[in-house]
Short mmCIF file of C-alpha atoms in Angstrom, two decimals:
data_model
loop_
_atom_site.label_atom_id
_atom_site.label_comp_id
_atom_site.label_asym_id
_atom_site.label_seq_id
_atom_site.Cartn_x
_atom_site.Cartn_y
_atom_site.Cartn_z
CA GLY A 1 64.55 55.50 100.61
CA ALA A 2 63.31 52.97 98.38
CA GLY A 3 66.34 50.97 97.79
CA VAL A 4 70.10 50.56 98.70
CA SER A 5 72.04 53.59 97.50
CA GLN A 6 75.68 53.31 96.79
CA SER A 7 78.08 56.18 95.72
CA PRO A 8 79.94 56.87 93.88
CA ARG A 9 78.72 54.74 91.01
CA TYR A 10 82.39 54.79 89.53
CA LYS A 11 85.67 55.55 90.96
CA VAL A 12 89.03 55.57 89.29
CA ALA A 13 91.90 55.62 91.71
CA LYS A 14 95.58 55.88 91.24
CA ARG A 15 97.43 52.81 92.58
CA GLY A 16 98.26 53.83 96.08
CA GLN A 17 95.50 56.18 96.57
CA ASP A 18 92.85 55.82 99.57
CA VAL A 19 89.28 55.41 98.60
CA ALA A 20 85.83 55.53 100.43
CA LEU A 21 82.73 53.98 99.41
CA ARG A 22 79.41 54.66 100.75
CA CYS A 23 76.40 52.62 101.16
CA ASP A 24 73.19 54.04 102.30
CA PRO A 25 70.76 51.14 103.25
CA ILE A 26 67.12 50.84 103.40
CA SER A 27 65.80 52.70 106.25
CA GLY A 28 65.31 50.53 109.49
CA HIS A 29 67.32 47.61 107.96
CA VAL A 30 69.38 45.93 110.63
CA SER A 31 71.70 43.96 108.64
CA LEU A 32 74.26 45.34 106.26
CA PHE A 33 76.69 43.21 104.06
CA TRP A 34 79.62 44.34 101.76
CA TYR A 35 80.53 42.09 98.88
CA GLN A 36 83.35 42.45 96.40
CA GLN A 37 82.50 41.16 92.75
CA ALA A 38 85.60 40.89 90.49
CA LEU A 39 85.10 40.60 86.85
CA GLY A 40 83.25 37.22 85.66
CA GLN A 41 83.01 36.13 89.17
CA GLY A 42 80.13 36.02 91.86
CA PRO A 43 79.92 38.49 94.75
CA GLU A 44 82.29 37.49 97.56
CA PHE A 45 81.36 38.18 101.08
CA LEU A 46 83.72 41.09 102.77
CA THR A 47 82.08 41.98 105.90
CA TYR A 48 78.64 42.12 107.94
CA PHE A 49 77.14 44.71 110.18
CA GLN A 50 74.15 44.08 112.57
CA ASN A 51 73.45 47.68 113.57
CA GLU A 52 76.61 49.39 114.60
CA ALA A 53 78.33 46.24 115.23
CA GLN A 54 80.58 44.53 112.77
CA LEU A 55 80.07 40.71 113.55
CA ASP A 56 81.94 39.52 110.96
CA LYS A 57 84.89 40.86 109.03
CA SER A 58 86.43 37.43 107.73
CA GLY A 59 86.07 38.24 104.22
CA LEU A 60 88.33 41.44 104.23
CA PRO A 61 91.11 40.46 102.01
CA SER A 62 93.87 42.64 103.82
CA ASP A 63 94.26 45.16 106.59
CA ARG A 64 94.05 47.72 104.03
CA PHE A 65 90.21 47.21 103.95
CA PHE A 66 88.22 48.75 106.72
CA ALA A 67 84.56 49.11 107.16
CA GLU A 68 82.39 51.10 109.49
CA ARG A 69 78.64 51.89 110.30
CA PRO A 70 78.95 53.94 113.41
CA GLU A 71 75.37 54.99 113.90
CA GLY A 72 73.84 51.78 112.57
CA SER A 73 72.71 53.24 109.18
CA VAL A 74 75.21 54.61 106.49
CA SER A 75 78.37 52.42 106.03
CA THR A 76 81.49 53.28 104.47
CA LEU A 77 84.13 51.02 103.13
CA LYS A 78 87.35 52.28 103.04
CA ILE A 79 90.47 50.88 101.01
CA GLN A 80 93.83 52.27 101.94
CA ARG A 81 96.89 52.12 99.41
CA THR A 82 94.62 50.64 96.83
CA GLN A 83 96.19 48.09 94.48
CA GLN A 84 95.23 46.76 90.93
CA GLU A 85 93.82 43.62 92.48
CA ASP A 86 91.35 45.78 94.38
CA SER A 87 89.78 46.54 91.06
CA ALA A 88 86.01 45.13 91.34
CA VAL A 89 82.48 46.13 91.73
CA TYR A 90 81.74 46.71 95.44
CA LEU A 91 78.05 45.79 96.45
CA CYS A 92 76.18 46.99 99.50
CA ALA A 93 73.38 44.95 100.70
CA SER A 94 70.95 45.20 103.41
CA THR A 95 68.16 43.14 105.29
CA GLN A 96 65.47 43.94 107.63
CA ALA A 97 66.20 40.59 109.78
CA GLY A 98 68.66 40.63 112.50
CA THR A 99 69.95 36.94 112.63
CA ASP A 100 67.78 35.40 110.28
CA TYR A 101 67.41 36.12 106.47
CA TYR A 102 64.63 37.17 104.33
CA GLY A 103 66.33 38.40 101.45
CA TYR A 104 68.78 41.00 100.52
CA THR A 105 68.15 44.32 98.90
CA PHE A 106 71.37 45.18 96.93
CA GLY A 107 72.54 48.41 95.70
CA SER A 108 73.84 49.11 92.34
CA GLY A 109 77.36 48.88 93.29
CA THR A 110 80.71 50.85 93.17
CA ARG A 111 82.92 49.78 90.20
CA LEU A 112 86.46 50.67 91.29
CA THR A 113 89.08 50.60 88.71
CA VAL A 114 92.77 51.03 90.12
CA VAL A 115 95.30 52.21 87.38
CA ALA B 1 84.90 25.39 103.12
CA GLN B 2 81.28 25.69 101.62
CA SER B 3 81.12 26.25 97.84
CA VAL B 4 78.59 26.81 95.13
CA SER B 5 78.98 25.43 91.58
CA GLN B 6 77.32 26.63 88.57
CA HIS B 7 78.13 24.65 85.62
CA ASN B 8 77.20 26.53 82.78
CA HIS B 9 79.14 29.96 82.22
CA HIS B 10 77.15 30.97 79.29
CA VAL B 11 73.92 29.78 78.12
CA ILE B 12 72.55 30.78 74.74
CA LEU B 13 68.86 30.17 73.60
CA SER B 14 66.24 31.01 71.45
CA GLU B 15 62.94 32.36 72.68
CA ALA B 16 60.39 29.70 73.83
CA ALA B 17 63.13 27.28 74.32
CA SER B 18 63.27 25.69 77.98
CA LEU B 19 65.88 26.76 80.49
CA GLU B 20 67.66 24.76 83.17
CA LEU B 21 70.73 26.17 84.94
CA GLY B 22 72.49 23.84 87.07
CA CYS B 23 73.70 24.77 90.70
CA ASN B 24 75.26 22.47 93.23
CA TYR B 25 76.78 23.30 96.75
CA SER B 26 78.88 21.67 99.16
CA TYR B 27 77.74 21.79 102.81
CA GLY B 28 76.49 18.86 104.80
CA GLY B 29 74.46 20.98 107.16
CA THR B 30 70.90 22.68 106.75
CA VAL B 31 70.84 25.46 104.25
CA ASN B 32 69.02 28.22 102.56
CA LEU B 33 69.24 28.52 98.98
CA PHE B 34 68.83 31.38 96.55
CA TRP B 35 68.61 32.33 92.99
CA TYR B 36 69.42 36.05 92.16
CA VAL B 37 69.18 37.68 88.63
CA GLN B 38 71.11 40.62 87.40
CA TYR B 39 69.84 42.33 84.21
CA PRO B 40 72.11 44.45 82.20
CA GLY B 41 72.96 47.59 84.20
CA GLN B 42 70.93 46.76 86.90
CA HIS B 43 71.47 45.55 90.53
CA LEU B 44 71.30 42.04 91.80
CA GLN B 45 67.47 40.91 92.41
CA LEU B 46 65.93 38.09 94.41
CA LEU B 47 64.45 35.55 92.13
CA LEU B 48 63.39 32.86 94.60
CA LYS B 49 64.51 31.16 97.70
CA TYR B 50 64.11 28.00 99.58
CA PHE B 51 64.26 27.78 103.35
CA SER B 52 62.13 24.79 103.88
CA GLY B 53 59.18 22.98 103.04
CA ASP B 54 57.97 22.14 99.54
CA PRO B 55 61.31 21.61 97.60
CA LEU B 56 59.68 22.99 94.46
CA VAL B 57 59.89 26.77 94.93
CA LYS B 58 58.34 29.20 92.54
CA GLY B 59 59.66 32.57 92.04
CA ILE B 60 58.91 35.73 89.95
CA LYS B 61 58.69 35.56 86.06
CA GLY B 62 57.64 32.20 85.69
CA PHE B 63 60.96 30.69 87.40
CA GLU B 64 61.05 27.90 89.58
CA ALA B 65 63.77 25.77 91.07
CA GLU B 66 63.77 22.53 92.75
CA PHE B 67 65.84 21.36 95.77
CA ILE B 68 67.16 17.83 95.84
CA LYS B 69 68.92 17.46 99.01
CA SER B 70 70.24 13.98 98.13
CA LYS B 71 72.24 15.79 95.15
CA PHE B 72 73.00 19.00 97.05
CA SER B 73 71.40 20.49 93.82
CA PHE B 74 68.86 23.58 93.36
CA ASN B 75 68.63 24.04 89.76
CA LEU B 76 66.72 26.81 88.06
CA ARG B 77 64.23 26.29 85.37
CA LYS B 78 61.84 28.28 83.10
CA PRO B 79 59.61 26.29 80.69
CA SER B 80 59.76 29.22 78.00
CA VAL B 81 62.21 31.60 78.18
CA GLN B 82 61.75 35.32 76.64
CA TRP B 83 64.09 37.82 75.34
CA SER B 84 63.75 39.80 78.43
CA ASP B 85 65.22 37.08 80.34
CA THR B 86 68.51 37.87 78.99
CA ALA B 87 70.69 38.44 82.17
CA GLU B 88 73.09 36.96 84.62
CA TYR B 89 71.92 34.34 87.16
CA PHE B 90 73.69 33.60 90.48
CA CYS B 91 72.92 30.71 92.59
CA ALA B 92 73.86 31.21 96.44
CA VAL B 93 73.66 29.63 99.72
CA ASN B 94 73.71 30.64 103.28
CA LEU B 95 73.99 28.64 106.36
CA SER B 96 70.43 28.13 107.92
CA GLY B 97 70.23 28.97 111.50
CA GLY B 98 73.72 30.89 111.66
CA SER B 99 74.61 33.83 113.44
CA GLN B 100 75.16 35.63 110.44
CA GLY B 101 73.58 35.64 106.96
CA ASN B 102 76.54 36.13 104.47
CA LEU B 103 76.00 34.43 101.31
CA ILE B 104 78.04 32.13 99.15
CA PHE B 105 77.49 32.85 95.41
CA GLY B 106 78.33 30.96 92.52
CA LYS B 107 80.24 32.57 89.65
CA GLY B 108 77.22 32.94 87.74
CA THR B 109 75.61 32.01 84.53
CA LYS B 110 75.06 34.51 81.87
CA LEU B 111 71.80 33.78 79.59
CA SER B 112 71.56 35.26 76.31
CA VAL B 113 68.13 34.67 74.68
CA LYS B 114 68.03 35.19 70.92
CA PRO B 115 64.78 36.87 69.73
#
């Protein structure tokens, strides 16, 4: 597609509920990143894939967070047993390059509200 | 740990005023530097980037930024702002030559331009 697509755009979850957030990167983009943006903050790195390999998950805040990209294209970020502090916008970005950087294309994000 | 500081949380200007948004980073090695913009209701977009070469970088929409290595700074400038520049601006850094490309973002500066 023309851009990075994320779904759903908005998600309201009850505390303790599991959620799955989807990212469709630009076709052919090798690298895919997930970021978390809390209100009033800049995006913070969560995890990074190169094709289907998850090369860095150091930013995942807890073991309740899990991400996958099984076929090297679509990625899913799963949050188990959601907590209020998980409320944020979750951004996905993809880039054409593998190990170098030419500029991300960001999706519009999924706004998660945990009530 | 590497960090990015944006000194101004909210800047309010009148149209035609000049703009300078500060950005400092903490990292002693070689870095790539970026400014992203997020217009209301839209996704993050790359404004400009610096990898190497001329430290004065020109981006889209008349924006420019100057990399001053001795000051660890990458300030964003525009000689004359327009109402349509109202947005949030994020400075970001990644480590040049690293095996991963995750960005470290500042907290952002909200720019409001009065017509």
